[in-house]
PDB file of C-alpha atoms in Angstrom:
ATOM      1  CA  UNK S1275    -147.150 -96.221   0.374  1.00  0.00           C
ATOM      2  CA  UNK S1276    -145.890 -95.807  -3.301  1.00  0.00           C
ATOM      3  CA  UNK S1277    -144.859 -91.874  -2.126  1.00  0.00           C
ATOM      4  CA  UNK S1278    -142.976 -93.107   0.771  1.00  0.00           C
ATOM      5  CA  UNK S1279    -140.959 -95.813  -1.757  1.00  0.00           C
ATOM      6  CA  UNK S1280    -140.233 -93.216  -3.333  1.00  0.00           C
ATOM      7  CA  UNK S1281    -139.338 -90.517  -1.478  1.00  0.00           C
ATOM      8  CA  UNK S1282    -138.429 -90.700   2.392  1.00  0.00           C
ATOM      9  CA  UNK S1283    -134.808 -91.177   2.517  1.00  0.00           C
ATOM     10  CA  UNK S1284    -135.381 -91.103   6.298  1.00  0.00           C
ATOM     11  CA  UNK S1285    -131.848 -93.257   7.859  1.00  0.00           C
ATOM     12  CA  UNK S1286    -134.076 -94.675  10.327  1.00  0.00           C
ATOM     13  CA  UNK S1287    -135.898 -96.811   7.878  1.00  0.00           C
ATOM     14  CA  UNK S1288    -132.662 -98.469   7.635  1.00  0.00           C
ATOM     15  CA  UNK S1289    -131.788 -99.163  10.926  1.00  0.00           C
ATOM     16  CA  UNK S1290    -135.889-100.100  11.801  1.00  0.00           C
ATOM     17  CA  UNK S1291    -135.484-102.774   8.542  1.00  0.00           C
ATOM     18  CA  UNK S1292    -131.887-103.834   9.537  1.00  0.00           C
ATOM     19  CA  UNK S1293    -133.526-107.186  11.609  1.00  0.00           C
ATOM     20  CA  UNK S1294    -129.937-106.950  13.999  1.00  0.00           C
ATOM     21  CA  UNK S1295    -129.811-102.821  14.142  1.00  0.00           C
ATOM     22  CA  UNK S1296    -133.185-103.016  15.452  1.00  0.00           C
ATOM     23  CA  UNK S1297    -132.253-104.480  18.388  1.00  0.00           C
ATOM     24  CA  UNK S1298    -130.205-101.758  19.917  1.00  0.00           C
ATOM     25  CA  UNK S1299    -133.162 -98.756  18.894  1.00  0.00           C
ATOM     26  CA  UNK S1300    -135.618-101.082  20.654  1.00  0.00           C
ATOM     27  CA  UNK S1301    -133.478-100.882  23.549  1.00  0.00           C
ATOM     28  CA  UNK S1302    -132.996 -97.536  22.995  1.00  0.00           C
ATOM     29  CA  UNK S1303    -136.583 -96.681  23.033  1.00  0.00           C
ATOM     30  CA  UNK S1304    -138.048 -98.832  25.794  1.00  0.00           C
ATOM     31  CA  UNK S1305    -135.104 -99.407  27.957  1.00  0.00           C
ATOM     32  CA  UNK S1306    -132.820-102.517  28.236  1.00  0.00           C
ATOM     33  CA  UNK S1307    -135.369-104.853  30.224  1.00  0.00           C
ATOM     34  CA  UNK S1308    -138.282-103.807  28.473  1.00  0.00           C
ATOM     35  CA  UNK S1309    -136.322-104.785  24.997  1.00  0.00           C
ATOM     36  CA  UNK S1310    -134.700-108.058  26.274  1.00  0.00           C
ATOM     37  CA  UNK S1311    -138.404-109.332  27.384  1.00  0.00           C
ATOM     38  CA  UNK S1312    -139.551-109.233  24.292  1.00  0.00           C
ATOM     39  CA  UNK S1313    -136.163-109.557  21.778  1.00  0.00           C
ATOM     40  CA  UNK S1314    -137.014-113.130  20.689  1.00  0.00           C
ATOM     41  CA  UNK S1315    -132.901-114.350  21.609  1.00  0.00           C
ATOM     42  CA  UNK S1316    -130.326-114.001  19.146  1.00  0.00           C
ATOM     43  CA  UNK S1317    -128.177-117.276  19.217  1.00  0.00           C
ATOM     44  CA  UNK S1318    -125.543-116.437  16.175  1.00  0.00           C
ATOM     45  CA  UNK S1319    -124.905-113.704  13.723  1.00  0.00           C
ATOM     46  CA  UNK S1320    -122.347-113.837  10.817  1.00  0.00           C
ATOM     47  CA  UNK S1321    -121.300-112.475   7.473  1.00  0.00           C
ATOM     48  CA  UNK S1322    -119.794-115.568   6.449  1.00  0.00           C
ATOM     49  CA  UNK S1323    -122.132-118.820   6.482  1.00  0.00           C
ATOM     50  CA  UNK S1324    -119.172-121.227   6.720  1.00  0.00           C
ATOM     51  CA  UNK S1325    -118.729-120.317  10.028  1.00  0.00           C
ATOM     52  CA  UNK S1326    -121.616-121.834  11.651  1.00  0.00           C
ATOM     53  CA  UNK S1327    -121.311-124.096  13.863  1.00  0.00           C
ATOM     54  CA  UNK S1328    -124.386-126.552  13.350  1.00  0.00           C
ATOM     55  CA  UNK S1329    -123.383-128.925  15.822  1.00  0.00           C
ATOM     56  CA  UNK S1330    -123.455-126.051  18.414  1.00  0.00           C
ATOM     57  CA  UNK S1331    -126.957-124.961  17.637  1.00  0.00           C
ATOM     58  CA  UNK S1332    -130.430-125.982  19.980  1.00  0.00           C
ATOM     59  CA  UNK S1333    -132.744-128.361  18.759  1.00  0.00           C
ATOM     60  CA  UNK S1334    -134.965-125.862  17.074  1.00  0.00           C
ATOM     61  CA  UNK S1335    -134.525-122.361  15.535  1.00  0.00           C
ATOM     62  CA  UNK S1336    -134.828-120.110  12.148  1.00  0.00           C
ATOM     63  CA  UNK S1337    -131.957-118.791  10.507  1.00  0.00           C
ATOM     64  CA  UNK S1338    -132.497-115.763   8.415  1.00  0.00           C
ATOM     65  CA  UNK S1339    -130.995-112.435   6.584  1.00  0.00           C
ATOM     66  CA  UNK S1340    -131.156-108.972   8.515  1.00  0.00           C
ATOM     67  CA  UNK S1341    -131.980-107.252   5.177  1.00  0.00           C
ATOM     68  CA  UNK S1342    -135.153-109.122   3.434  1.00  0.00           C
ATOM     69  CA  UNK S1343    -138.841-110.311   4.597  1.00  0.00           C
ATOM     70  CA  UNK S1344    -139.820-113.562   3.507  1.00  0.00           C
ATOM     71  CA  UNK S1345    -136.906-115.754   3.429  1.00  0.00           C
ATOM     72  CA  UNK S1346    -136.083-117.909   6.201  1.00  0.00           C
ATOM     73  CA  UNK S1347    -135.203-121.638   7.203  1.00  0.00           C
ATOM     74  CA  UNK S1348    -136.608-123.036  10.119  1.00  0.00           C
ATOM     75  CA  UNK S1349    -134.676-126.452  11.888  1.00  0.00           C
ATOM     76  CA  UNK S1350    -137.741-128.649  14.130  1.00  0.00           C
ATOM     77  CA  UNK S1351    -136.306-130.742  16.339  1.00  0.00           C
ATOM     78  CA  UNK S1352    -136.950-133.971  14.549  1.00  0.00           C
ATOM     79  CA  UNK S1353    -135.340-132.282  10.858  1.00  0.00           C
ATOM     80  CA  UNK S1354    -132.143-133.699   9.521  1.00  0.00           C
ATOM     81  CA  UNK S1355    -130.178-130.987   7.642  1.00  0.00           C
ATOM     82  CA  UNK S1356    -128.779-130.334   4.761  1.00  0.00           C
ATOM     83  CA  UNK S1357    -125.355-127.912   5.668  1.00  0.00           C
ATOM     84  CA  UNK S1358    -124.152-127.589   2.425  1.00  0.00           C
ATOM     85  CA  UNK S1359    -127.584-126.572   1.057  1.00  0.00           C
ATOM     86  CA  UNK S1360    -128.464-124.414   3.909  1.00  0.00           C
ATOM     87  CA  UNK S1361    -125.256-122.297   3.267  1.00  0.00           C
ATOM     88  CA  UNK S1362    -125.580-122.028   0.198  1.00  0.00           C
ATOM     89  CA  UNK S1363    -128.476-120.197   0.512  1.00  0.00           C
ATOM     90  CA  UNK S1364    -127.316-118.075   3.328  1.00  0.00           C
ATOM     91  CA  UNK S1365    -124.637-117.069   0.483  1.00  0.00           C
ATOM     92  CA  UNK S1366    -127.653-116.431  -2.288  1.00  0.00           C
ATOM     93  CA  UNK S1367    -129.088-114.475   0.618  1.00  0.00           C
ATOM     94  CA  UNK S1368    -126.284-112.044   1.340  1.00  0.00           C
ATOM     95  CA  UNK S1369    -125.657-111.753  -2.415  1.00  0.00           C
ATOM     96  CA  UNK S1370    -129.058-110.133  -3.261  1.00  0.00           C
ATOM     97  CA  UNK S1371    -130.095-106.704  -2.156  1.00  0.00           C
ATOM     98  CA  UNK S1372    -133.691-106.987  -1.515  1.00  0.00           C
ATOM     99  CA  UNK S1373    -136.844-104.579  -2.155  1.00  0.00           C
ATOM    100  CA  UNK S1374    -134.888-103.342  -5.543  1.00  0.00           C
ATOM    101  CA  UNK S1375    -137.563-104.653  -7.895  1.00  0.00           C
ATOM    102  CA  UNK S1376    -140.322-102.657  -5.780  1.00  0.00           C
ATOM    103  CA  UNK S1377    -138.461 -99.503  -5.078  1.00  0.00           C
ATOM    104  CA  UNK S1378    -138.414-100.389  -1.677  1.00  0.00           C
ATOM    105  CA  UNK S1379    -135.136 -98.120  -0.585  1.00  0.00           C
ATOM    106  CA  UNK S1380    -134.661 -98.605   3.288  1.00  0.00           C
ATOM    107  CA  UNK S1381    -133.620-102.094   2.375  1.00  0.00           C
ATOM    108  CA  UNK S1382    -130.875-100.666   0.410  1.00  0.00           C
ATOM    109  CA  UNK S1383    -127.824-100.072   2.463  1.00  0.00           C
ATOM    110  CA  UNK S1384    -128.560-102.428   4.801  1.00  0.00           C
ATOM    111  CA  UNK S1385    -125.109-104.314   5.922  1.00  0.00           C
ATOM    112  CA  UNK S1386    -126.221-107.870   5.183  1.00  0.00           C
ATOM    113  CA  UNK S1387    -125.527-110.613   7.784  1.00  0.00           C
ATOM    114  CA  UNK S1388    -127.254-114.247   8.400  1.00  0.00           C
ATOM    115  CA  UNK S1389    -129.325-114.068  11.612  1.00  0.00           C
ATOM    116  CA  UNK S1390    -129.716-117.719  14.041  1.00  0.00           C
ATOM    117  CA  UNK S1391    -132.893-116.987  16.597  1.00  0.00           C
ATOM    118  CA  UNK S1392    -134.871-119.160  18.712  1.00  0.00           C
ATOM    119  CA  UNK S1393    -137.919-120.541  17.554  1.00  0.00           C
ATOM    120  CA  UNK S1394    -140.595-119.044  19.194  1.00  0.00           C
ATOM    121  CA  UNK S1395    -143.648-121.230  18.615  1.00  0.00           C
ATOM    122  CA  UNK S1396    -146.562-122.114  21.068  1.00  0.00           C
ATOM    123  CA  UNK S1397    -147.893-125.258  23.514  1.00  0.00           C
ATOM    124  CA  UNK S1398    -148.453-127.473  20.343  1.00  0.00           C
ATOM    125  CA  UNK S1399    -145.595-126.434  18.405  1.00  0.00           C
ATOM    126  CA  UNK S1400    -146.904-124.103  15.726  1.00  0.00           C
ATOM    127  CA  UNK S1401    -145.897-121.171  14.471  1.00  0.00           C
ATOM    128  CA  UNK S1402    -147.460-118.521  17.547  1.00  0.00           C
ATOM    129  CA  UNK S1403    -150.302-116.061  16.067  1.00  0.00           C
ATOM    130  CA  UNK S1404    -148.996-112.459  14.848  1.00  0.00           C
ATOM    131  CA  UNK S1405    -150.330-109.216  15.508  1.00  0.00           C
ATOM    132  CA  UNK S1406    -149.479-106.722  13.329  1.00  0.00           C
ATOM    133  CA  UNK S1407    -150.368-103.457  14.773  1.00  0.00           C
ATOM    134  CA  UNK S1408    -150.992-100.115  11.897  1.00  0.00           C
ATOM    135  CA  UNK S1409    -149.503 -96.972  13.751  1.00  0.00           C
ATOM    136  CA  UNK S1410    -149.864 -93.750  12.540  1.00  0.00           C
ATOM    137  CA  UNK S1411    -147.550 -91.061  14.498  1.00  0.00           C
ATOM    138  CA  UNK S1412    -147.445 -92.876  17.610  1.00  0.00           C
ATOM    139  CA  UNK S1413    -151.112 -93.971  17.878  1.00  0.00           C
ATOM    140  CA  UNK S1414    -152.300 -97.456  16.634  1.00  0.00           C
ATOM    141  CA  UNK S1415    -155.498 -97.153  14.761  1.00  0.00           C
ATOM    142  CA  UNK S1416    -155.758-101.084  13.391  1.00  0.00           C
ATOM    143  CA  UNK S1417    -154.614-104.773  13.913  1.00  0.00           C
ATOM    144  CA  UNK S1418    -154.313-107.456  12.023  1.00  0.00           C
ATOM    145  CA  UNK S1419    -154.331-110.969  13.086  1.00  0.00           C
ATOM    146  CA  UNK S1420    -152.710-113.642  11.583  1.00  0.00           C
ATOM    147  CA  UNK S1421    -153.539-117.221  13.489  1.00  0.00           C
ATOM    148  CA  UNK S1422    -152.954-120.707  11.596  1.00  0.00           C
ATOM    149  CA  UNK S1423    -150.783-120.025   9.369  1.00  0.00           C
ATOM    150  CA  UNK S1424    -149.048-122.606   7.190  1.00  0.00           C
ATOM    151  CA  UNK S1425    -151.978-124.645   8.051  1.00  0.00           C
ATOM    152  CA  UNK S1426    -155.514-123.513   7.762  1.00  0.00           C
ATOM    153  CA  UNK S1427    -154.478-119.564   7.644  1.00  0.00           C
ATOM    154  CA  UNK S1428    -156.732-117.121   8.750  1.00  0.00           C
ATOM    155  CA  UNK S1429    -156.288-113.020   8.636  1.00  0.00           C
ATOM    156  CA  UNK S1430    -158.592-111.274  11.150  1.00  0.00           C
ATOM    157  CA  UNK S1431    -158.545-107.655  11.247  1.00  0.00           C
ATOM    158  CA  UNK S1432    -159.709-104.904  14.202  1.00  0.00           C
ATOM    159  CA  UNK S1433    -159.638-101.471  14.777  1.00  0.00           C
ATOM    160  CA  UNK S1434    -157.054-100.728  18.008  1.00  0.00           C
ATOM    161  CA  UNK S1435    -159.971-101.077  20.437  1.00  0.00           C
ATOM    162  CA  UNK S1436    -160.883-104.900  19.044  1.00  0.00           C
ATOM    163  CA  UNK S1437    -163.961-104.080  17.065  1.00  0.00           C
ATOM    164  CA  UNK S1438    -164.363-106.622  14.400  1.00  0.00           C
ATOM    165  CA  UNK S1439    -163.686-105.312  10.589  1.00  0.00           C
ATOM    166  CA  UNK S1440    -165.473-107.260   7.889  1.00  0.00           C
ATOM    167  CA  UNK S1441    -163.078-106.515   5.249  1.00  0.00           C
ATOM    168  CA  UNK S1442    -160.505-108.962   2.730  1.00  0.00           C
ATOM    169  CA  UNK S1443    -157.147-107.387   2.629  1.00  0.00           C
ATOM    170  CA  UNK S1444    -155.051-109.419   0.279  1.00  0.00           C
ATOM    171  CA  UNK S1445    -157.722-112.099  -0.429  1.00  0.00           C
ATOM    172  CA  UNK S1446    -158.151-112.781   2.654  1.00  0.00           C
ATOM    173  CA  UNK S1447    -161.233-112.534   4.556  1.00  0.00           C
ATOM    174  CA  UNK S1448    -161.264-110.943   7.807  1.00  0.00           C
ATOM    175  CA  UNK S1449    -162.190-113.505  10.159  1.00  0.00           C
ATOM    176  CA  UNK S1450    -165.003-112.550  13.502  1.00  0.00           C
ATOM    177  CA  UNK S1451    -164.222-113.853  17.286  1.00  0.00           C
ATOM    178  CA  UNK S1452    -160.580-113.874  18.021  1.00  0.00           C
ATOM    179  CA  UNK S1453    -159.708-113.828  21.232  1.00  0.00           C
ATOM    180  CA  UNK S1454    -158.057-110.263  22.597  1.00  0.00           C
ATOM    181  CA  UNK S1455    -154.707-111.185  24.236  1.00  0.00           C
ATOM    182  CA  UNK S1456    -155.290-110.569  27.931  1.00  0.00           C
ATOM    183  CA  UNK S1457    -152.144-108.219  27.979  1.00  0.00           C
ATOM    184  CA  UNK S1458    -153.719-106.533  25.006  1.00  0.00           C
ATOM    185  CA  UNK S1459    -152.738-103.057  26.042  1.00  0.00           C
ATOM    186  CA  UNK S1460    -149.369-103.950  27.156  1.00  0.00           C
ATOM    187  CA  UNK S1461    -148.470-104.950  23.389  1.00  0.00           C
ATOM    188  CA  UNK S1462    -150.518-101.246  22.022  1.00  0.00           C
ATOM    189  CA  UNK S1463    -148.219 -99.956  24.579  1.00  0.00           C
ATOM    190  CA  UNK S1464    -145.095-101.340  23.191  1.00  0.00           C
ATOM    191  CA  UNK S1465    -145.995-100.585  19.181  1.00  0.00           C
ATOM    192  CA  UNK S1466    -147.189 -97.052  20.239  1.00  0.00           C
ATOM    193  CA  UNK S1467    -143.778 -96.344  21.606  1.00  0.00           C
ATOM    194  CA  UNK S1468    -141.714 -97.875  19.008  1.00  0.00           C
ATOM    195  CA  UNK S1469    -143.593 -96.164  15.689  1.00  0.00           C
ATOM    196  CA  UNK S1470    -143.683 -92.542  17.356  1.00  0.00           C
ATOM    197  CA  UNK S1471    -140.668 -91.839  15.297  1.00  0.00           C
ATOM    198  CA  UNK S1472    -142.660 -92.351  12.471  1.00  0.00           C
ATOM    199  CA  UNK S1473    -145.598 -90.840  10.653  1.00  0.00           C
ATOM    200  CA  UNK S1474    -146.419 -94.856   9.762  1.00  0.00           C
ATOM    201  CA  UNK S1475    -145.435 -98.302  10.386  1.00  0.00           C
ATOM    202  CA  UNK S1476    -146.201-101.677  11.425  1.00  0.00           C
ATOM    203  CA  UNK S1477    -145.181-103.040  14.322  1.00  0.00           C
ATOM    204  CA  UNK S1478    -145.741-106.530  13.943  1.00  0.00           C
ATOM    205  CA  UNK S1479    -145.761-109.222  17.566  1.00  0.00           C
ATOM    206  CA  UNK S1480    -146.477-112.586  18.537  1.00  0.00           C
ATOM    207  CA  UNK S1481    -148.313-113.329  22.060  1.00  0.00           C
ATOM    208  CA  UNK S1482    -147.772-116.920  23.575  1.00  0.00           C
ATOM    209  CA  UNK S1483    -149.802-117.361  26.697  1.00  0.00           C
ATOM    210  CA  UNK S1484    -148.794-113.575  28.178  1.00  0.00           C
ATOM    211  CA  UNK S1485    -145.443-113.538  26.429  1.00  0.00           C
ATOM    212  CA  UNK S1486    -145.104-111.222  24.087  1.00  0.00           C
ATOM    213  CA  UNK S1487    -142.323-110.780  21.351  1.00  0.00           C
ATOM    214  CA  UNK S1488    -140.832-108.576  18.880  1.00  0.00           C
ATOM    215  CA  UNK S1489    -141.428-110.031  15.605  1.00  0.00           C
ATOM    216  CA  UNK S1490    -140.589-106.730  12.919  1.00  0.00           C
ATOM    217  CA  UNK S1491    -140.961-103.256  11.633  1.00  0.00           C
ATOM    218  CA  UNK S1492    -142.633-103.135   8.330  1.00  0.00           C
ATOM    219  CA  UNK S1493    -142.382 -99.746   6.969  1.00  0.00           C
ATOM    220  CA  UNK S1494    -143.659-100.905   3.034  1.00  0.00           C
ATOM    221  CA  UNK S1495    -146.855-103.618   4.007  1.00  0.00           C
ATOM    222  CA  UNK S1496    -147.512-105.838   0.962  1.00  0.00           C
ATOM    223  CA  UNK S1497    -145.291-103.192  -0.814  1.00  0.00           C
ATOM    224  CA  UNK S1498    -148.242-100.746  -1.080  1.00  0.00           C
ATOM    225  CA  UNK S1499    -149.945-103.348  -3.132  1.00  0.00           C
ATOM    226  CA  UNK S1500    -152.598-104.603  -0.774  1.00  0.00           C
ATOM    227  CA  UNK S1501    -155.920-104.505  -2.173  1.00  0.00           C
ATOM    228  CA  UNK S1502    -158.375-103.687   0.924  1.00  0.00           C
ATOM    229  CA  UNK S1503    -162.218-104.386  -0.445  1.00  0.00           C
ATOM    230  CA  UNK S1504    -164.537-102.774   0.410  1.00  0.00           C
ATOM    231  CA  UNK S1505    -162.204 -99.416  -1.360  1.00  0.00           C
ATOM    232  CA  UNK S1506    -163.657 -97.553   1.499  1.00  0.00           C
ATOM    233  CA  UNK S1507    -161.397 -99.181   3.950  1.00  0.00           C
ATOM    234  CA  UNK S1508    -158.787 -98.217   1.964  1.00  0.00           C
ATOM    235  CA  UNK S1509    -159.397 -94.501   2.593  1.00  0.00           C
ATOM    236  CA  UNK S1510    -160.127 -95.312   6.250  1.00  0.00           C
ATOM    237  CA  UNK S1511    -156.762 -97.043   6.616  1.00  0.00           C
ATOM    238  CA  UNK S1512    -155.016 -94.032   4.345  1.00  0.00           C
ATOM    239  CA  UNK S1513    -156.745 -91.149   6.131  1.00  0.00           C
ATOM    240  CA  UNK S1514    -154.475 -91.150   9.003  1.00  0.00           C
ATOM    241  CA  UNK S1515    -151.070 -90.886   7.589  1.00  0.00           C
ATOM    242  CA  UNK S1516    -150.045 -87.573   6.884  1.00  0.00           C
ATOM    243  CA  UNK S1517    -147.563 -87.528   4.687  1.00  0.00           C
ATOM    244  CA  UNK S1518    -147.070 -83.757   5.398  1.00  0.00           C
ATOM    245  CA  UNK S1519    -145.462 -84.630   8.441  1.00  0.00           C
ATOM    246  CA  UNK S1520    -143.034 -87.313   6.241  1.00  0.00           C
ATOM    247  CA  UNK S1521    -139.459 -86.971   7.328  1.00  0.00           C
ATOM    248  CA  UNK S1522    -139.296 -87.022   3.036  1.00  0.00           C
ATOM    249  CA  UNK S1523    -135.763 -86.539   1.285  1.00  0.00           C
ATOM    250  CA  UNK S1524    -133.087 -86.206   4.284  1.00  0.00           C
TER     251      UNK S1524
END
């Protein structure tokens, strides 16, 4: 992970990180139905946040920068909001180049823009489980399964064809008996086609009741910092990436 920091200069790391350029390569790569089934809808993008409209906007949704993982704002229907402090840090947002600190480069020249998407959440209102499928080439070997989060969070993870890995990855435990999405192969399908042009990524999803969508490419996981115990797994998870095959320094 540190080597490919480091290293591949590959442009479509860029695009793939670029949360609004990855639209039209989605498209590109599974067709325009295919994409629009599962691109969770895009209700606003801007470069300048004093040009939202708040007023204008659904009852629920997250806003969010194209260029950075882990910043976000979500709106529930029964929030009151604070413009002024919401666009200000939509400003702090655009301002900051993220990934510098960690070397992560695809976020580098990324054009930065605010993002306003639906809220995709399930029957009760939380925030839908995520799959985050580990492909390798075009073939997913692993998946990890993140249900309950912000609540009682639990990380569960499996190898492609759902056999329970006892394993902590990041502190957390992997978790036994979660239930395989019934259109389990339909979402391999979709992260097998989307990483092929790469010799790794993630391909993370969310599945509510059959419907599945896009949630992100993640081309630097935990920044290469994720501690997998036992150190075996770390091997396993390693032994399929060949970095001979790297698109390295174009």
């Amino acid at each position: 992970m540190v080597w490919k920091k480091l290293y591949n200069r590959n442009k479509l790391l860029t695009i793939t990180q670029d949360k609004f350029l990855y639209r039209k390569y989605i498209k590109d790569k599974l067709g325009s139905k295919k994409a629009n089934d599962i691109l969770v809808p895009l209700i606003h993008s801007t470069k300048e946040p004093e040009s939202i409209s708040f007023n204008s906007l659904p009852d629920e949704y997250i806003i969010k920068p194209n260029n950075a993982a882990g910043r976000y704002f979500i709106k529930r229907k029964e929030d009151k909001i604070n413009k002024e402090t919401i666009i200000k840090n939509c400003k702090e947002w655009l301002s900051k180049v993220y990934g510098i600190k960690l070397h992560e480069w695809a976020y580098k020249d990324i054009e930065p823009r605010i993002l306003i998407e639906k809220l995709i959440t399930d029957e009760n209102g939380s925030i839908a489980d995520d799959y985050k499928f580990f492909c390798y080439n075009g073939k997913c070997k692993f998946v990890q399964v993140i249900s309950n989060r912000h609540v009682d969070e639990k990380r569960s993870i499996y190898t492609s064809d759902w056999e329970f890995l006892d394993i902590k990855y990041k502190g957390y435990r992997s978790v036994p008996g979660v239930i395989k999405p019934k259109n389990y192969n339909k979402m391999i399908e979709i992260a097998e086609v989307l990483s092929k042009d790469f010799n790794f990524v993630r391909i993370d999803m969310y599945n509510i009741n059959g419907n599945i969508f896009f949630g992100e490419f993640t081309h630097y996981p935990v920044s290469g910092h994720g501690k997998i115990e036992p150190v075996d797994y770390d091997y396993e998870f390693g032994k399929y990436w060949d970095i001979n095959k790297d698109e390295a320094r174009k």
